[in-house]
Tab-separated table of C-alpha atoms in Angstrom:
chain	number	residue	atom	x	y	z
A	1	MET	CA	0.000	0.000	0.000
A	2	SER	CA	1.431	3.386	-0.998
A	3	ASP	CA	1.308	6.436	1.278
A	4	PHE	CA	-1.389	7.858	-0.965
A	5	ASP	CA	-3.618	4.805	-0.552
A	6	ALA	CA	-3.276	5.019	3.222
A	7	PRO	CA	-6.317	6.570	4.899
A	8	HIS	CA	-4.234	9.342	6.459
A	9	ILE	CA	-4.048	11.521	3.301
A	10	THR	CA	-7.100	13.614	2.535
A	11	LEU	CA	-7.726	15.788	-0.506
A	12	ARG	CA	-9.694	18.912	0.376
A	13	ALA	CA	-10.260	22.522	-0.584
A	14	PRO	CA	-7.520	24.788	0.784
A	15	ARG	CA	-8.075	27.332	3.528
A	16	PRO	CA	-6.189	30.609	4.000
A	17	THR	CA	-4.526	29.033	7.046
A	18	ASP	CA	-2.875	26.543	4.638
A	19	ALA	CA	-1.019	29.388	2.883
A	20	PRO	CA	2.216	29.227	4.947
A	21	ALA	CA	2.622	25.473	4.380
A	22	VAL	CA	1.985	25.785	0.630
A	23	TRP	CA	4.308	28.786	0.365
A	24	GLN	CA	7.031	26.696	2.046
A	25	LEU	CA	6.421	23.772	-0.365
A	26	VAL	CA	6.889	26.180	-3.276
A	27	ARG	CA	10.086	27.640	-1.777
A	28	ASP	CA	11.461	24.139	-1.143
A	29	SER	CA	10.700	22.996	-4.693
A	30	ASP	CA	13.625	24.878	-6.293
A	31	ILE	CA	11.698	24.836	-9.593
A	32	LEU	CA	8.476	26.766	-8.995
A	33	ASP	CA	8.198	30.534	-9.137
A	34	THR	CA	7.804	31.711	-5.547
A	35	ASN	CA	4.921	34.075	-4.984
A	36	SER	CA	4.388	36.074	-1.818
A	37	LEU	CA	2.775	34.454	1.198
A	38	TYR	CA	0.021	37.071	0.854
A	39	TYR	CA	-0.708	35.752	-2.645
A	40	TYR	CA	-1.453	32.247	-1.290
A	41	HIS	CA	-3.676	33.672	1.472
A	42	LEU	CA	-5.735	35.505	-1.160
A	43	TRP	CA	-5.744	32.561	-3.561
A	44	PHE	CA	-7.089	30.197	-0.902
A	45	ARG	CA	-9.732	32.711	0.105
A	46	ASP	CA	-10.926	33.405	-3.446
A	47	PHE	CA	-10.183	30.201	-5.412
A	48	ALA	CA	-10.493	27.436	-2.820
A	49	GLY	CA	-13.305	25.802	-4.792
A	50	THR	CA	-11.043	25.189	-7.776
A	51	SER	CA	-7.861	24.340	-5.870
A	52	VAL	CA	-6.871	21.366	-3.724
A	53	VAL	CA	-4.469	20.433	-0.937
A	54	ALA	CA	-3.378	16.988	0.227
A	55	ALA	CA	-3.295	16.830	4.026
A	56	THR	CA	-2.265	14.161	6.520
A	57	ASP	CA	-4.358	13.231	9.555
A	58	ASP	CA	-2.480	15.827	11.595
A	59	ASP	CA	-3.367	18.381	8.842
A	60	ARG	CA	0.192	18.650	7.505
A	61	ILE	CA	0.016	19.860	3.893
A	62	ILE	CA	2.044	17.539	1.639
A	63	GLY	CA	0.768	18.636	-1.767
A	64	PHE	CA	-1.365	21.206	-3.554
A	65	VAL	CA	-2.666	22.411	-6.907
A	66	THR	CA	-3.860	25.976	-7.481
A	67	ALA	CA	-6.372	26.292	-10.307
A	68	TYR	CA	-9.186	28.462	-11.590
A	69	ILE	CA	-11.914	28.500	-14.224
A	70	ARG	CA	-10.803	30.808	-17.036
A	71	PRO	CA	-13.121	33.854	-17.166
A	72	ASP	CA	-12.988	34.039	-20.975
A	73	ARG	CA	-13.337	30.239	-21.380
A	74	PRO	CA	-15.719	28.953	-18.702
A	75	ASP	CA	-15.365	25.445	-20.149
A	76	THR	CA	-11.680	25.384	-19.110
A	77	LEU	CA	-9.981	24.733	-15.779
A	78	LEU	CA	-6.445	26.136	-15.694
A	79	ALA	CA	-4.145	24.324	-13.243
A	80	TRP	CA	-1.528	26.914	-12.453
A	81	GLN	CA	0.883	25.671	-9.804
A	82	SER	CA	1.387	22.336	-8.046
A	83	ALA	CA	3.842	20.510	-5.829
A	84	VAL	CA	4.146	17.403	-3.691
A	85	SER	CA	6.463	17.341	-0.680
A	86	PRO	CA	9.759	15.771	-1.754
A	87	ASP	CA	10.192	14.051	1.620
A	88	ARG	CA	6.892	12.230	1.263
A	89	HIS	CA	6.578	8.973	-0.674
A	90	ALA	CA	3.171	9.385	-2.307
A	91	PRO	CA	3.208	7.896	-5.808
A	92	GLY	CA	0.378	9.146	-7.975
A	93	LEU	CA	-0.625	11.942	-5.596
A	94	ALA	CA	-0.180	14.715	-8.184
A	95	VAL	CA	-2.360	12.861	-10.709
A	96	ARG	CA	-4.959	12.125	-8.018
A	97	MET	CA	-5.139	15.835	-7.116
A	98	MET	CA	-5.705	16.651	-10.797
A	99	HIS	CA	-8.539	14.108	-10.957
A	100	GLU	CA	-10.076	15.665	-7.837
A	101	LEU	CA	-10.002	19.107	-9.465
A	102	ALA	CA	-11.393	17.818	-12.760
A	103	ASP	CA	-14.223	16.043	-10.938
A	104	ARG	CA	-15.100	19.269	-9.117
A	105	ALA	CA	-14.726	21.419	-12.253
A	106	THR	CA	-17.472	19.513	-14.034
A	107	GLY	CA	-19.893	21.177	-11.613
A	108	HIS	CA	-18.731	24.519	-12.996
A	109	GLY	CA	-19.227	23.372	-16.609
A	110	ALA	CA	-15.549	22.734	-17.394
A	111	ILE	CA	-14.731	20.042	-19.936
A	112	CYS	CA	-11.117	21.044	-20.748
A	113	VAL	CA	-7.989	21.376	-18.622
A	114	GLU	CA	-5.018	23.622	-19.300
A	115	THR	CA	-1.663	24.016	-17.624
A	116	THR	CA	1.725	25.368	-18.581
A	117	VAL	CA	4.951	23.436	-18.236
A	118	ASN	CA	8.450	24.637	-18.903
A	119	PRO	CA	10.285	22.297	-21.282
A	120	GLY	CA	12.808	21.287	-18.613
A	121	ASN	CA	10.123	19.907	-16.302
A	122	ARG	CA	9.745	16.453	-17.832
A	123	ALA	CA	8.158	14.964	-14.704
A	124	VAL	CA	5.202	17.364	-14.819
A	125	ALA	CA	4.797	16.923	-18.580
A	126	LEU	CA	4.599	13.137	-18.125
A	127	MET	CA	2.218	13.503	-15.174
A	128	MET	CA	-0.141	15.685	-17.221
A	129	ARG	CA	-0.070	13.215	-20.115
A	130	ARG	CA	-0.888	10.387	-17.682
A	131	PHE	CA	-3.798	12.409	-16.262
A	132	ALA	CA	-5.104	13.159	-19.779
A	133	HIS	CA	-4.788	9.499	-20.802
A	134	GLU	CA	-6.682	8.301	-17.710
A	135	ARG	CA	-9.522	10.739	-18.474
A	136	GLY	CA	-9.613	10.069	-22.202
A	137	LEU	CA	-8.524	13.590	-23.124
A	138	ASP	CA	-6.492	14.622	-26.162
A	139	VAL	CA	-3.389	16.722	-25.447
A	140	HIS	CA	-2.497	19.717	-27.610
A	141	THR	CA	0.681	21.717	-26.930
A	142	GLU	CA	1.978	25.090	-28.058
A	143	VAL	CA	4.278	27.742	-26.642
A	144	LEU	CA	2.080	30.157	-24.696
A	145	PHE	CA	4.831	32.525	-23.560
A	146	GLY	CA	8.341	32.449	-25.015
A	147	SER	CA	11.517	33.239	-23.107
A	148	GLU	CA	11.439	36.696	-24.683
A	149	ASP	CA	8.178	37.398	-22.822
A	150	PHE	CA	10.017	37.324	-19.467
A	151	PRO	CA	12.693	39.724	-18.257
A	152	ASP	CA	15.981	38.153	-17.221
A	153	GLU	CA	16.020	37.185	-13.561
A	154	ASP	CA	19.513	37.697	-12.114
A	155	GLY	CA	21.050	37.098	-15.538
A	156	ASN	CA	19.035	33.921	-16.103
A	157	ALA	CA	16.502	33.730	-18.907
A	158	HIS	CA	13.109	32.311	-17.910
A	159	PRO	CA	12.309	29.213	-19.937
A	160	PRO	CA	9.281	29.297	-22.238
A	161	GLU	CA	5.936	28.200	-20.864
A	162	VAL	CA	4.346	25.495	-23.003
A	163	LEU	CA	0.558	25.319	-22.853
A	164	TYR	CA	-0.909	21.833	-22.458
A	165	ARG	CA	-4.578	21.980	-23.466
A	166	MET	CA	-6.416	18.748	-22.702
A	167	THR	CA	-9.741	18.442	-24.489
A	168	PRO	CA	-12.374	15.738	-24.815
A	169	ALA	CA	-11.419	13.166	-27.399
A	170	VAL	CA	-13.643	13.309	-30.457
A	171	PRO	CA	-15.308	9.926	-30.955
A	172	ALA	CA	-14.812	8.275	-34.336
A	173	PRO	CA	-17.891	8.466	-36.633
A	174	ALA	CA	-18.298	4.664	-36.430
A	175	ALA	CA	-18.658	4.974	-32.669
A	176	ALA	CA	-22.097	6.547	-32.950
A	177	GLY	CA	-24.453	6.081	-30.074
A	178	PRO	CA	-24.507	7.160	-26.441
A	179	THR	CA	-21.147	8.061	-24.952
A	180	ALA	CA	-20.000	8.904	-21.476
A	181	PRO	CA	-19.649	12.597	-20.635
A	182	ALA	CA	-16.378	13.863	-22.102
A	183	PHE	CA	-14.954	14.812	-18.717
A	184	ALA	CA	-16.169	11.765	-16.800
A	185	SER	CA	-13.626	10.132	-14.543
A	186	ARG	CA	-11.792	7.292	-16.260
A	187	ARG	CA	-10.136	5.985	-13.085
């Protein structure tokens, strides 16, 4: 039994009081852009319904995903930032958090998921492809923001951000007849 399967990890909506723990996870990641602690307080106040944290029985935060429904595309959930504690053995936790968000997003009318991944983050790219495969979604990629869109940070160029847009697979014409909802859980 993996740590994730153990009953002591709960996926739930974040609360503003979770902000310090999430902020520390981001700082410890060495790969994520660190936002202010205030940012996470506001995010968890205003976007708790479309975000998720993974908490242990003693309410220690070991993972999170911040997400929102795009205002100009209400059919799309954008997963913006995520991390799992590196000192915690929880295989599949990141994918499970994405499924949790997708399940909740259907109540808001979302049928597509977007995220951005920098080309050097192979682990997240593979995780998103696994999530899309498990849900029966097609994956489309394109550069959303190039390196030139970011100012140099301490002499280091920011890598491009590649948009992963995961959309319902289009059934083949021969597969006519009733189908499951495009965003239904495939787990």
